[in-house]
mmCIF file of C-alpha atoms in Angstrom:
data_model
loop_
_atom_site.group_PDB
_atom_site.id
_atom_site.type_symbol
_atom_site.label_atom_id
_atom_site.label_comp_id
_atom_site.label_asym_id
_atom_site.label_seq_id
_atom_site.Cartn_x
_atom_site.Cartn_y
_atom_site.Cartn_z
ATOM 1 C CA UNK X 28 -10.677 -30.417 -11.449
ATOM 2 C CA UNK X 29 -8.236 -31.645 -14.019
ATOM 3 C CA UNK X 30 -5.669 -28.399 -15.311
ATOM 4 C CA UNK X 31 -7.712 -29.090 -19.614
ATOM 5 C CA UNK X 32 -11.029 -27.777 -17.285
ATOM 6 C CA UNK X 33 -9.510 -24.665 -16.699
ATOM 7 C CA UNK X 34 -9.608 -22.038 -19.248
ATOM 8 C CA UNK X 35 -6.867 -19.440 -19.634
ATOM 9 C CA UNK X 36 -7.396 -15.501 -21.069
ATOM 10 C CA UNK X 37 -4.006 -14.810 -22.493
ATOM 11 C CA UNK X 38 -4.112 -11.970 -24.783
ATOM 12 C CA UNK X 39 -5.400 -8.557 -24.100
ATOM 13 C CA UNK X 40 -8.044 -9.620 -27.156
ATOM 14 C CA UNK X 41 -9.462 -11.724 -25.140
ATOM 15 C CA UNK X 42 -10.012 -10.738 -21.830
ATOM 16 C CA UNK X 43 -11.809 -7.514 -23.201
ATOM 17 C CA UNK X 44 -13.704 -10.346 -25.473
ATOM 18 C CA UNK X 45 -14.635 -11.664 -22.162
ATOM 19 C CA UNK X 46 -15.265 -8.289 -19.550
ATOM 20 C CA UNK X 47 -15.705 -5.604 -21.728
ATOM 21 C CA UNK X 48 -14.560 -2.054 -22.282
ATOM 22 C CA UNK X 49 -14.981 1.254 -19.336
ATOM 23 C CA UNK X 50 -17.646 3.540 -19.728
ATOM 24 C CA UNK X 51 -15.699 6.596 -21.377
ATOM 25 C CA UNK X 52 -16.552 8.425 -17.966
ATOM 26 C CA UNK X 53 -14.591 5.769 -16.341
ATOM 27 C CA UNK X 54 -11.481 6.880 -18.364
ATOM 28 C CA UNK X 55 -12.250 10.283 -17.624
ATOM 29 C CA UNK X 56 -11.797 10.392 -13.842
ATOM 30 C CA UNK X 57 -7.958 8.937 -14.402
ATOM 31 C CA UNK X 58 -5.636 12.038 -13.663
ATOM 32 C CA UNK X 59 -2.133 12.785 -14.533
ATOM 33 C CA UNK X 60 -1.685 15.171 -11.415
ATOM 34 C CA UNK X 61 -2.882 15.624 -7.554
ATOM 35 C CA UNK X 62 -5.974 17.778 -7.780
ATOM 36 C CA UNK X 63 -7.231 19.372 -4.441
ATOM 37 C CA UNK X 64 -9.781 16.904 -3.609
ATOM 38 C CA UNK X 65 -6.671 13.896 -3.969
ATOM 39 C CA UNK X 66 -4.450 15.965 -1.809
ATOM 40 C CA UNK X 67 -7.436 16.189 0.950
ATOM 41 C CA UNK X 68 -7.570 12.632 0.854
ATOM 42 C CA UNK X 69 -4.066 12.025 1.214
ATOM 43 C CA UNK X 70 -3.694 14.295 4.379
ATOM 44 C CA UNK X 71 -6.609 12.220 5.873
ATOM 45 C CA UNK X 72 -4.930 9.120 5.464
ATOM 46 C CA UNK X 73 -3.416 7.373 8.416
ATOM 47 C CA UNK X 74 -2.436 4.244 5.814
ATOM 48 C CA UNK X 75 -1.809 3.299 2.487
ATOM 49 C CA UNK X 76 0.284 0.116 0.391
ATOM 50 C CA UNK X 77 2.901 0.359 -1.205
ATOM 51 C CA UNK X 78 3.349 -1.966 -4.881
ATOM 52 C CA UNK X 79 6.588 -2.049 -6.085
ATOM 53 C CA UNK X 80 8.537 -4.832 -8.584
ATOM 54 C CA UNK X 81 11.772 -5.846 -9.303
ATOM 55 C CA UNK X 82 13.346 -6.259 -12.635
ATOM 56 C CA UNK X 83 12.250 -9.333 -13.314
ATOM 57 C CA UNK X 84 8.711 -8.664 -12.580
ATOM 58 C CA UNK X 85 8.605 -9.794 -8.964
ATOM 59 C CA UNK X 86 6.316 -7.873 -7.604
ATOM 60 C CA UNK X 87 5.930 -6.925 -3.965
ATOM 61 C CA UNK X 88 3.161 -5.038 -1.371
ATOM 62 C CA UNK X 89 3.979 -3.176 1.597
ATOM 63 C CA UNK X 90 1.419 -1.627 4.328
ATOM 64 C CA UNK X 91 2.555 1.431 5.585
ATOM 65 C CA UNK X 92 0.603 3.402 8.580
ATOM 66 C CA UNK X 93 2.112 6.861 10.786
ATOM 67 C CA UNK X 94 -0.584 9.780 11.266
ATOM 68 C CA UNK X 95 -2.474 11.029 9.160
ATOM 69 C CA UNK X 96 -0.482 13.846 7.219
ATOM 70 C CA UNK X 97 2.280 12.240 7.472
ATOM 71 C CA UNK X 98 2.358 11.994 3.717
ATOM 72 C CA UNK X 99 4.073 15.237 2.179
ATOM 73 C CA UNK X 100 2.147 16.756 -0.804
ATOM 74 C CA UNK X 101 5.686 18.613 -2.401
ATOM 75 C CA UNK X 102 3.169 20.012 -5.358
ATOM 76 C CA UNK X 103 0.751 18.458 -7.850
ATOM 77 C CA UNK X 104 3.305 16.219 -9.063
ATOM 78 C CA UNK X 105 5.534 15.218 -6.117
ATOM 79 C CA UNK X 106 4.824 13.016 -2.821
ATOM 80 C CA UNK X 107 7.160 11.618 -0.507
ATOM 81 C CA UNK X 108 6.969 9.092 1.634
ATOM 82 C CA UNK X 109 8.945 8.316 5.161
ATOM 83 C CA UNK X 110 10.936 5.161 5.289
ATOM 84 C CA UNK X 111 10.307 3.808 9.064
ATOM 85 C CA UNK X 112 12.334 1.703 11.099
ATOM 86 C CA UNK X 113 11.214 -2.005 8.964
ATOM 87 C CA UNK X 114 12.487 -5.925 8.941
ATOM 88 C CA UNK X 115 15.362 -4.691 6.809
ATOM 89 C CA UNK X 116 14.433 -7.003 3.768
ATOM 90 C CA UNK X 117 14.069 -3.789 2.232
ATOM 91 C CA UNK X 118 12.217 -5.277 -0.465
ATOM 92 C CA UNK X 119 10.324 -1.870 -1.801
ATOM 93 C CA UNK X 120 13.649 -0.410 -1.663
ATOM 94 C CA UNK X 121 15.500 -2.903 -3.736
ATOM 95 C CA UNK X 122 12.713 -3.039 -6.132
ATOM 96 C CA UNK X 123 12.561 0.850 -6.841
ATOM 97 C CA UNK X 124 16.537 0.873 -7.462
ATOM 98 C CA UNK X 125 15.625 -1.583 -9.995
ATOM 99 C CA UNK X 126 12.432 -0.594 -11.171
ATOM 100 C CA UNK X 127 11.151 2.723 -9.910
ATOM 101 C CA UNK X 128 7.722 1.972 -11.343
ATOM 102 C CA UNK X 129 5.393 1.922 -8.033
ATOM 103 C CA UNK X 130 1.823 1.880 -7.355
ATOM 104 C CA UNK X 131 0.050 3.526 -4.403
ATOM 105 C CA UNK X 132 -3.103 2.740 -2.586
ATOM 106 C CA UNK X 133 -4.498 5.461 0.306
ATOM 107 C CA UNK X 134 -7.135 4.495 2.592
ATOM 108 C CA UNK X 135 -9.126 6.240 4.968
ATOM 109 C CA UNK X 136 -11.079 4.669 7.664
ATOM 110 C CA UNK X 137 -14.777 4.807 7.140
ATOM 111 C CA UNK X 138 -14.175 6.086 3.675
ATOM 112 C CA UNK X 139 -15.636 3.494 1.173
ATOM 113 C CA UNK X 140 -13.465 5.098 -1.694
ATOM 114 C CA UNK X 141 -9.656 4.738 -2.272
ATOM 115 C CA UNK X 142 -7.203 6.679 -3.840
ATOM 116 C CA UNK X 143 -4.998 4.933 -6.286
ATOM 117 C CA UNK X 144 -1.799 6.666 -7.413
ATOM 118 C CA UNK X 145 0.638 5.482 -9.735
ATOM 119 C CA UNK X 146 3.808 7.300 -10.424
ATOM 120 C CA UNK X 147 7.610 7.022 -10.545
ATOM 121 C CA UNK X 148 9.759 6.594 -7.442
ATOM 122 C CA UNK X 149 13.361 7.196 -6.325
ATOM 123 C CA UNK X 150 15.134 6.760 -3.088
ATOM 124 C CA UNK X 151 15.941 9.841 -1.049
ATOM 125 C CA UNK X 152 18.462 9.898 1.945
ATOM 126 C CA UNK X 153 18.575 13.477 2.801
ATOM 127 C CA UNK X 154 16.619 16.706 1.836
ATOM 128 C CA UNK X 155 15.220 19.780 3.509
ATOM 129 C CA UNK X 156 11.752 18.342 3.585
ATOM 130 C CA UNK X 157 12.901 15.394 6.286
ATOM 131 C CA UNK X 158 12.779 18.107 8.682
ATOM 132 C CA UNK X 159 8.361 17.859 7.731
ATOM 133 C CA UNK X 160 8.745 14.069 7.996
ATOM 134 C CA UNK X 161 9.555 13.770 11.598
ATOM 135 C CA UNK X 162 7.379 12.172 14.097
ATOM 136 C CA UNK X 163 7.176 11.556 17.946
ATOM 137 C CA UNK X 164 10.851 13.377 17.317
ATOM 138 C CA UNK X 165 12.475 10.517 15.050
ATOM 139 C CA UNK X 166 13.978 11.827 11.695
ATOM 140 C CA UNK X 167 13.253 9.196 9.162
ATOM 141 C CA UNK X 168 17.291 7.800 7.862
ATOM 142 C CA UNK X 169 15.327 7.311 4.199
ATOM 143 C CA UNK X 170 12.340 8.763 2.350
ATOM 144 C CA UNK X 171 10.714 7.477 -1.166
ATOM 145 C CA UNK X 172 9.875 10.077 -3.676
ATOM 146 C CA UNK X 173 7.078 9.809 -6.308
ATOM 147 C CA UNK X 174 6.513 11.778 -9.386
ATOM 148 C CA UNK X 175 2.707 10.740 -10.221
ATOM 149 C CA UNK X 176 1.941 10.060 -13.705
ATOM 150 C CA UNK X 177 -1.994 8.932 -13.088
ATOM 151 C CA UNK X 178 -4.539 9.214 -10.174
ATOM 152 C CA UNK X 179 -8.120 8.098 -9.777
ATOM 153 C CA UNK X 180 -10.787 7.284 -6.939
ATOM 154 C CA UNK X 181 -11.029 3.962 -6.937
ATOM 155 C CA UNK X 182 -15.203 2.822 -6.329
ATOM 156 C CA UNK X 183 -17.149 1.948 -3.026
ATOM 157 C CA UNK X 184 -17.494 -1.668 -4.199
ATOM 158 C CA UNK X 185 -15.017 -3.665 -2.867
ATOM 159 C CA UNK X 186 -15.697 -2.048 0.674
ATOM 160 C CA UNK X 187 -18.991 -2.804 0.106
ATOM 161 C CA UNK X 188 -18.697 -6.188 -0.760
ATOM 162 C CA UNK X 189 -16.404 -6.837 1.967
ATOM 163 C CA UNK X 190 -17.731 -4.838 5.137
ATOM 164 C CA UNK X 191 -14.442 -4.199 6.345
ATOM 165 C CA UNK X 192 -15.634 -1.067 8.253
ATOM 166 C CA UNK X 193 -18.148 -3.001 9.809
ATOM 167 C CA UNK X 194 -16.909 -4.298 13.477
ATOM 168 C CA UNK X 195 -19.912 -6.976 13.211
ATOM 169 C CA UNK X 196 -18.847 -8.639 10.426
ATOM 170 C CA UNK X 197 -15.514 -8.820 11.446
ATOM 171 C CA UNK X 198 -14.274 -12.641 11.920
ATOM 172 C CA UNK X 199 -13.828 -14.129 15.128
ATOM 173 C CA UNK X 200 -10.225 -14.172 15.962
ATOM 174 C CA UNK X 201 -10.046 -16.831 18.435
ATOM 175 C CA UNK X 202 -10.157 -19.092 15.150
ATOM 176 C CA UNK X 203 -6.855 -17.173 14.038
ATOM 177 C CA UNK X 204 -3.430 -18.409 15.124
ATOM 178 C CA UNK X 205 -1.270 -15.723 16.842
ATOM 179 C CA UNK X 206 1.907 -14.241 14.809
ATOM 180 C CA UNK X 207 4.153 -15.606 17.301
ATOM 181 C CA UNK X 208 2.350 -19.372 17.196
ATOM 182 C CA UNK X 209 2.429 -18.708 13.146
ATOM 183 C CA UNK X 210 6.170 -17.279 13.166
ATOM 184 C CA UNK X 211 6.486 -21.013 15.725
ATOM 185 C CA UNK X 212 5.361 -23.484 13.492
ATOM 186 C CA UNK X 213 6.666 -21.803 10.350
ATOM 187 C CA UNK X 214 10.100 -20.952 11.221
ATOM 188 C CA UNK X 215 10.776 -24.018 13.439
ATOM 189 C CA UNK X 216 11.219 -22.367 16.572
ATOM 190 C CA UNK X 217 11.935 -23.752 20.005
ATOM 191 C CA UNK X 218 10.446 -21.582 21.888
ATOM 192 C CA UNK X 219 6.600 -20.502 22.936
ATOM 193 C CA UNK X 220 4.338 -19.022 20.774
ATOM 194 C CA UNK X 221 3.134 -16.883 24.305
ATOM 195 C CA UNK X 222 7.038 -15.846 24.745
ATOM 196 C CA UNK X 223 6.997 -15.064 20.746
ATOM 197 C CA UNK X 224 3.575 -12.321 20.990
ATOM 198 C CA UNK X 225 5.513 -10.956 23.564
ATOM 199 C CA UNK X 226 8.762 -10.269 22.092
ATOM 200 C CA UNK X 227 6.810 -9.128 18.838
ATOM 201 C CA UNK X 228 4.266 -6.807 20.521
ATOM 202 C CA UNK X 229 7.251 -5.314 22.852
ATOM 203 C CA UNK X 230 9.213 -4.587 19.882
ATOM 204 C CA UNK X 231 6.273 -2.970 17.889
ATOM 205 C CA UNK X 232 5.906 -0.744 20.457
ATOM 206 C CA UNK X 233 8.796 0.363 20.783
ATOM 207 C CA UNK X 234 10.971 0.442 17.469
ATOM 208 C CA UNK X 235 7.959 2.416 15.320
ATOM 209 C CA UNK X 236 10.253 5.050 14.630
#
């Protein structure tokens, strides 16, 4: 397929030309705060992504998992969010010094529905509330505050669509690479990919928090 066969929606006109407008219910469920049933989902959640971009638009999506509660609901405005032990990239924190604009995504497991939050977020390194964030007895160093500005349940459908709670439709990972034979062939290494999955499943365990 030659790049003249491919045809390019580049003005809001257009794209709504082409899918349409939301029902005015649709609009309806979007929230500017955390209601009770948002906060309920939020202490059930065990994980949840983080979007963040820099200044220049770079945009960036991080998974983040502990227990679930490990969220803090400050009031119906406020979350915060531990900062666990990471690859130091730190590229969610770099982004929110330069763009606090962040996007949230909270998923429970069985639950077809996510919540979507986005808000405003800032970089915290101490407060009393770190003392609530603490976990198999490791104080997080850093914590990410949000100020939500909108909140909605997201729909069943892409669950749906993709049975990811399903264990029998889950792929076949033999047909998978490993992250230490990827992390091999991508990075060059000279060493195993066996010796790699060891190193990188010793070091999960042990440097969670």
């Amino acid at each position: 397929m030659g790049t003249s066969e491919i045809k390019v929606i580049e003005t809001h006109e257009a794209l709504r030309e082409h899918l349409g407008h939301p029902m005015e219910r649709t609009k309806g469920k979007i929230l500017p705060c955390i209601d009770p049933h948002a906060r309920t989902v939020i202490e059930h959640s065990p994980f949840y992504l983080l979007a963040t971009a820099s200044s220049d638009g770079t945009c960036d999506v991080s998974p983040r998992g502990d227990p679930a509660g490990s969220v803090l609901v400050l009031d119906e405005k406020t979350l915060v969010l531990a900062d666990r032990p990471g690859n130091k990239l730190l590229d969610s924190q770099t982004n929110i010094l330069e763009n606090p604009h962040a996007g949230l995504l909270f998923l429970v497991p069985g639950m077809n529905e996510t919540l979507r939050i986005n808000g405003r977020a800032k970089l915290v390194a101490d407060a009393p509330f770190f003392d609530d964030l603490v976990v198999k007895g490791k104080r997080p160093s850093l914590a990410i505050l949000v100020e939500v500005q909108e909140l909605y349940l997201h729909c069943a459908k892409a669950f749906l669509r993709s049975s990811l709670w399903k264990p029998e439709t889950w792929p076949d990972r033999s047909g998978i690479p490993s992250a230490g034979r990827m992390f091999r062939d991508q990075m060059k290494l000279d060493v195993t990919a066996e010796a790699l999955d060891a190193a990188l499943t010793e070091g999960a365990l042990t440097t969670q928090y």
